[in-house]
mmCIF file of C-alpha atoms in Angstrom:
data_model
loop_
_atom_site.group_PDB
_atom_site.id
_atom_site.type_symbol
_atom_site.label_atom_id
_atom_site.label_comp_id
_atom_site.label_asym_id
_atom_site.label_seq_id
_atom_site.Cartn_x
_atom_site.Cartn_y
_atom_site.Cartn_z
ATOM 1 C CA UNK A 1 16.391 -40.080 0.605
ATOM 2 C CA UNK A 2 14.419 -39.685 -2.763
ATOM 3 C CA UNK A 3 11.360 -39.659 -0.641
ATOM 4 C CA UNK A 4 12.356 -37.005 1.827
ATOM 5 C CA UNK A 5 13.172 -34.382 -0.935
ATOM 6 C CA UNK A 6 10.174 -35.224 -2.594
ATOM 7 C CA UNK A 7 8.038 -34.392 0.499
ATOM 8 C CA UNK A 8 10.416 -31.403 0.542
ATOM 9 C CA UNK A 9 9.755 -30.062 -3.006
ATOM 10 C CA UNK A 10 6.124 -30.644 -2.761
ATOM 11 C CA UNK A 11 5.939 -28.355 0.831
ATOM 12 C CA UNK A 12 7.640 -25.924 -0.713
ATOM 13 C CA UNK A 13 5.643 -26.165 -4.066
ATOM 14 C CA UNK A 14 2.633 -25.924 -1.308
ATOM 15 C CA UNK A 15 4.169 -23.175 0.230
ATOM 16 C CA UNK A 16 4.336 -20.647 -2.740
ATOM 17 C CA UNK A 17 1.027 -22.004 -4.084
ATOM 18 C CA UNK A 18 -0.461 -20.603 -0.738
ATOM 19 C CA UNK A 19 1.982 -17.556 -0.350
ATOM 20 C CA UNK A 20 0.929 -16.576 -4.887
ATOM 21 C CA UNK A 21 -2.940 -16.599 -3.505
ATOM 22 C CA UNK A 22 -2.412 -14.105 -0.666
ATOM 23 C CA UNK A 23 -0.453 -12.585 -2.360
ATOM 24 C CA UNK A 24 -3.165 -12.080 -5.249
ATOM 25 C CA UNK A 25 -5.670 -11.383 -2.846
ATOM 26 C CA UNK A 26 -4.007 -8.546 -1.122
ATOM 27 C CA UNK A 27 -3.557 -6.929 -4.846
ATOM 28 C CA UNK A 28 -6.968 -7.485 -5.874
ATOM 29 C CA UNK A 29 -7.809 -5.562 -2.800
ATOM 30 C CA UNK A 30 -5.929 -2.568 -3.204
ATOM 31 C CA UNK A 31 -6.900 -2.808 -6.617
ATOM 32 C CA UNK A 32 -10.769 -2.747 -5.864
ATOM 33 C CA UNK A 33 -10.200 -0.245 -3.163
ATOM 34 C CA UNK A 34 -9.339 2.274 -5.617
ATOM 35 C CA UNK A 35 -11.759 1.585 -7.700
ATOM 36 C CA UNK A 36 -14.415 2.992 -9.808
ATOM 37 C CA UNK A 37 -11.808 5.943 -8.816
ATOM 38 C CA UNK A 38 -9.255 4.181 -10.689
ATOM 39 C CA UNK A 39 -9.151 1.087 -13.120
ATOM 40 C CA UNK A 40 -5.940 -0.506 -12.810
ATOM 41 C CA UNK A 41 -4.875 -3.587 -15.062
ATOM 42 C CA UNK A 42 -2.060 -5.606 -13.170
ATOM 43 C CA UNK A 43 0.610 -6.817 -16.360
ATOM 44 C CA UNK A 44 2.569 -10.310 -15.229
ATOM 45 C CA UNK A 45 2.877 -11.612 -11.410
ATOM 46 C CA UNK A 46 5.993 -13.454 -10.340
ATOM 47 C CA UNK A 47 5.569 -14.061 -6.431
ATOM 48 C CA UNK A 48 8.612 -15.275 -3.885
ATOM 49 C CA UNK A 49 7.531 -16.916 -0.980
ATOM 50 C CA UNK A 50 11.517 -16.407 0.181
ATOM 51 C CA UNK A 51 12.514 -13.946 0.563
ATOM 52 C CA UNK A 52 8.948 -12.781 0.706
ATOM 53 C CA UNK A 53 8.602 -10.454 -2.431
ATOM 54 C CA UNK A 54 6.814 -9.710 -5.398
ATOM 55 C CA UNK A 55 7.434 -8.383 -9.094
ATOM 56 C CA UNK A 56 4.976 -7.049 -11.182
ATOM 57 C CA UNK A 57 5.459 -6.030 -14.859
ATOM 58 C CA UNK A 58 3.192 -4.058 -17.724
ATOM 59 C CA UNK A 59 0.595 -2.650 -15.168
ATOM 60 C CA UNK A 60 -1.511 0.032 -16.660
ATOM 61 C CA UNK A 61 -3.921 2.849 -14.835
ATOM 62 C CA UNK A 62 -6.843 3.250 -17.614
ATOM 63 C CA UNK A 63 -7.843 6.854 -18.804
ATOM 64 C CA UNK A 64 -11.093 8.151 -17.481
ATOM 65 C CA UNK A 65 -14.070 7.685 -20.187
ATOM 66 C CA UNK A 66 -13.542 10.752 -22.408
ATOM 67 C CA UNK A 67 -10.482 10.857 -23.254
ATOM 68 C CA UNK A 68 -8.627 9.387 -26.652
ATOM 69 C CA UNK A 69 -5.691 7.421 -25.015
ATOM 70 C CA UNK A 70 -6.226 3.936 -23.729
ATOM 71 C CA UNK A 71 -4.621 4.687 -20.681
ATOM 72 C CA UNK A 72 -3.520 7.664 -18.616
ATOM 73 C CA UNK A 73 -0.158 5.796 -16.847
ATOM 74 C CA UNK A 74 2.103 2.562 -17.561
ATOM 75 C CA UNK A 75 3.802 1.009 -15.070
ATOM 76 C CA UNK A 76 6.792 -0.914 -16.319
ATOM 77 C CA UNK A 77 8.295 -2.961 -13.158
ATOM 78 C CA UNK A 78 7.450 -2.681 -9.761
ATOM 79 C CA UNK A 79 8.965 -4.949 -6.896
ATOM 80 C CA UNK A 80 8.196 -4.877 -3.406
ATOM 81 C CA UNK A 81 9.482 -6.289 -0.043
ATOM 82 C CA UNK A 82 6.558 -7.794 1.847
ATOM 83 C CA UNK A 83 6.023 -8.726 5.386
ATOM 84 C CA UNK A 84 5.370 -12.481 5.607
ATOM 85 C CA UNK A 85 3.758 -12.197 9.360
ATOM 86 C CA UNK A 86 1.414 -9.577 8.319
ATOM 87 C CA UNK A 87 0.128 -11.125 5.385
ATOM 88 C CA UNK A 88 -0.217 -14.817 6.543
ATOM 89 C CA UNK A 89 -2.172 -13.292 10.092
ATOM 90 C CA UNK A 90 -4.303 -11.813 8.341
ATOM 91 C CA UNK A 91 -4.899 -14.755 5.075
ATOM 92 C CA UNK A 92 -4.429 -11.762 2.552
ATOM 93 C CA UNK A 93 -6.177 -8.960 3.777
ATOM 94 C CA UNK A 94 -3.699 -6.897 4.494
ATOM 95 C CA UNK A 95 -0.124 -6.591 3.462
ATOM 96 C CA UNK A 96 3.107 -4.641 4.733
ATOM 97 C CA UNK A 97 5.527 -3.362 2.241
ATOM 98 C CA UNK A 98 8.864 -2.808 4.009
ATOM 99 C CA UNK A 99 10.463 -1.422 0.626
ATOM 100 C CA UNK A 100 9.605 -1.269 -3.048
ATOM 101 C CA UNK A 101 10.633 -0.254 -6.236
ATOM 102 C CA UNK A 102 8.938 0.863 -8.684
ATOM 103 C CA UNK A 103 10.918 1.888 -12.302
ATOM 104 C CA UNK A 104 9.559 3.220 -15.238
ATOM 105 C CA UNK A 105 6.232 4.913 -15.201
ATOM 106 C CA UNK A 106 5.307 6.617 -18.499
ATOM 107 C CA UNK A 107 2.018 9.011 -18.348
ATOM 108 C CA UNK A 108 0.132 10.545 -21.735
ATOM 109 C CA UNK A 109 -1.354 13.314 -20.509
ATOM 110 C CA UNK A 110 -4.633 14.627 -22.150
ATOM 111 C CA UNK A 111 -6.787 18.061 -21.956
ATOM 112 C CA UNK A 112 -10.770 17.741 -21.761
ATOM 113 C CA UNK A 113 -12.043 19.483 -24.933
ATOM 114 C CA UNK A 114 -12.234 22.581 -23.658
ATOM 115 C CA UNK A 115 -10.483 22.811 -20.701
ATOM 116 C CA UNK A 116 -8.176 25.865 -20.322
ATOM 117 C CA UNK A 117 -5.094 23.490 -19.116
ATOM 118 C CA UNK A 118 -3.461 20.139 -18.015
ATOM 119 C CA UNK A 119 -3.182 21.383 -14.706
ATOM 120 C CA UNK A 120 -7.196 21.872 -14.462
ATOM 121 C CA UNK A 121 -8.906 19.868 -17.191
ATOM 122 C CA UNK A 122 -6.919 16.584 -17.714
ATOM 123 C CA UNK A 123 -6.896 13.017 -17.363
ATOM 124 C CA UNK A 124 -3.802 13.852 -14.698
ATOM 125 C CA UNK A 125 -6.378 16.090 -12.586
ATOM 126 C CA UNK A 126 -9.136 13.856 -12.419
ATOM 127 C CA UNK A 127 -6.796 10.882 -11.469
ATOM 128 C CA UNK A 128 -5.757 13.474 -8.463
ATOM 129 C CA UNK A 129 -9.661 14.224 -7.895
ATOM 130 C CA UNK A 130 -10.372 10.613 -8.195
ATOM 131 C CA UNK A 131 -7.347 9.782 -5.321
ATOM 132 C CA UNK A 132 -9.062 12.293 -3.121
ATOM 133 C CA UNK A 133 -11.735 9.987 -2.550
ATOM 134 C CA UNK A 134 -10.025 6.756 -2.055
ATOM 135 C CA UNK A 135 -10.354 5.064 0.957
ATOM 136 C CA UNK A 136 -7.179 3.630 2.945
ATOM 137 C CA UNK A 137 -6.961 0.036 2.210
ATOM 138 C CA UNK A 138 -5.002 -2.559 3.784
ATOM 139 C CA UNK A 139 -1.959 -2.103 2.188
ATOM 140 C CA UNK A 140 0.328 -0.350 4.239
ATOM 141 C CA UNK A 141 3.845 1.382 3.193
ATOM 142 C CA UNK A 142 7.011 1.996 3.366
ATOM 143 C CA UNK A 143 9.807 3.178 1.587
ATOM 144 C CA UNK A 144 8.928 3.339 -1.997
ATOM 145 C CA UNK A 145 11.325 5.000 -4.766
ATOM 146 C CA UNK A 146 9.831 5.560 -8.335
ATOM 147 C CA UNK A 147 12.274 5.823 -10.826
ATOM 148 C CA UNK A 148 12.627 6.835 -14.947
ATOM 149 C CA UNK A 149 8.973 8.514 -15.008
ATOM 150 C CA UNK A 150 8.157 10.450 -18.093
ATOM 151 C CA UNK A 151 5.220 12.024 -19.719
ATOM 152 C CA UNK A 152 4.049 13.452 -22.635
ATOM 153 C CA UNK A 153 0.793 15.729 -23.579
ATOM 154 C CA UNK A 154 -1.125 14.859 -26.534
ATOM 155 C CA UNK A 155 -1.839 17.192 -28.732
ATOM 156 C CA UNK A 156 2.021 18.616 -29.916
ATOM 157 C CA UNK A 157 2.393 18.832 -26.000
ATOM 158 C CA UNK A 158 5.979 18.520 -24.564
ATOM 159 C CA UNK A 159 7.575 15.801 -23.764
ATOM 160 C CA UNK A 160 9.097 15.680 -19.878
ATOM 161 C CA UNK A 161 11.076 13.930 -17.899
ATOM 162 C CA UNK A 162 10.117 13.891 -13.886
ATOM 163 C CA UNK A 163 12.592 13.941 -11.072
ATOM 164 C CA UNK A 164 13.029 10.114 -9.370
ATOM 165 C CA UNK A 165 10.513 9.906 -6.632
ATOM 166 C CA UNK A 166 11.223 8.742 -2.610
ATOM 167 C CA UNK A 167 8.218 8.268 -0.762
ATOM 168 C CA UNK A 168 8.572 7.208 2.686
ATOM 169 C CA UNK A 169 4.987 6.092 4.044
ATOM 170 C CA UNK A 170 5.601 6.088 7.572
ATOM 171 C CA UNK A 171 5.097 9.600 7.975
ATOM 172 C CA UNK A 172 1.525 10.570 9.035
ATOM 173 C CA UNK A 173 -1.084 10.966 6.799
ATOM 174 C CA UNK A 174 0.656 8.384 4.515
ATOM 175 C CA UNK A 175 1.218 4.910 3.778
ATOM 176 C CA UNK A 176 -1.238 4.010 1.904
ATOM 177 C CA UNK A 177 -1.340 3.589 -2.372
ATOM 178 C CA UNK A 178 -3.048 6.450 -2.796
ATOM 179 C CA UNK A 179 -1.064 8.685 -0.930
ATOM 180 C CA UNK A 180 1.401 7.496 -2.700
ATOM 181 C CA UNK A 181 -0.100 7.992 -6.107
ATOM 182 C CA UNK A 182 -1.041 11.685 -5.197
ATOM 183 C CA UNK A 183 2.630 12.407 -4.077
ATOM 184 C CA UNK A 184 3.737 11.055 -7.887
ATOM 185 C CA UNK A 185 0.282 13.196 -8.812
ATOM 186 C CA UNK A 186 1.928 15.829 -7.520
ATOM 187 C CA UNK A 187 5.014 15.522 -9.468
ATOM 188 C CA UNK A 188 3.841 15.075 -12.837
ATOM 189 C CA UNK A 189 1.170 18.534 -12.460
ATOM 190 C CA UNK A 190 4.605 20.949 -11.578
ATOM 191 C CA UNK A 191 6.515 19.813 -14.175
ATOM 192 C CA UNK A 192 3.843 20.245 -16.411
#
């Protein structure tokens, strides 16, 4: 009985490590796809093969060069349920996110010196321009809820709260990370 329990524990550990490796490969592919338009620093990553889910904490979207703040956005938590079958069949090159919750997004919006306003010449507007050049990667998104979004405009600008964003990636022209970020970015610029 002890030997069976030991084998079962070893098999579960191997499954967990393999799952973690595939998820890591998928995340790195997604991040590389956004570069050079966007620099993303992933924070702590936790994975659970049963149920098939991942949690990321303290991720940062770096600012383009020429801005004072080190980052454009800080994301506190991302929790996602992912499709195990597609992940396994593609060996981590593709991942299907059935649902996700992004909780706590803080933007630091800066005007580029000499620009007329935040909507035309800021790090947020540059983010949207860069996303338009991104390709669709191997990540397909289902429903994503983005909660607790706020932004501060440097240089004495306002500190604003942004309404939660409910994104459904199952529609035409949607379903990838750049499309989700574009939706959130447009919600940000709408309140500035």
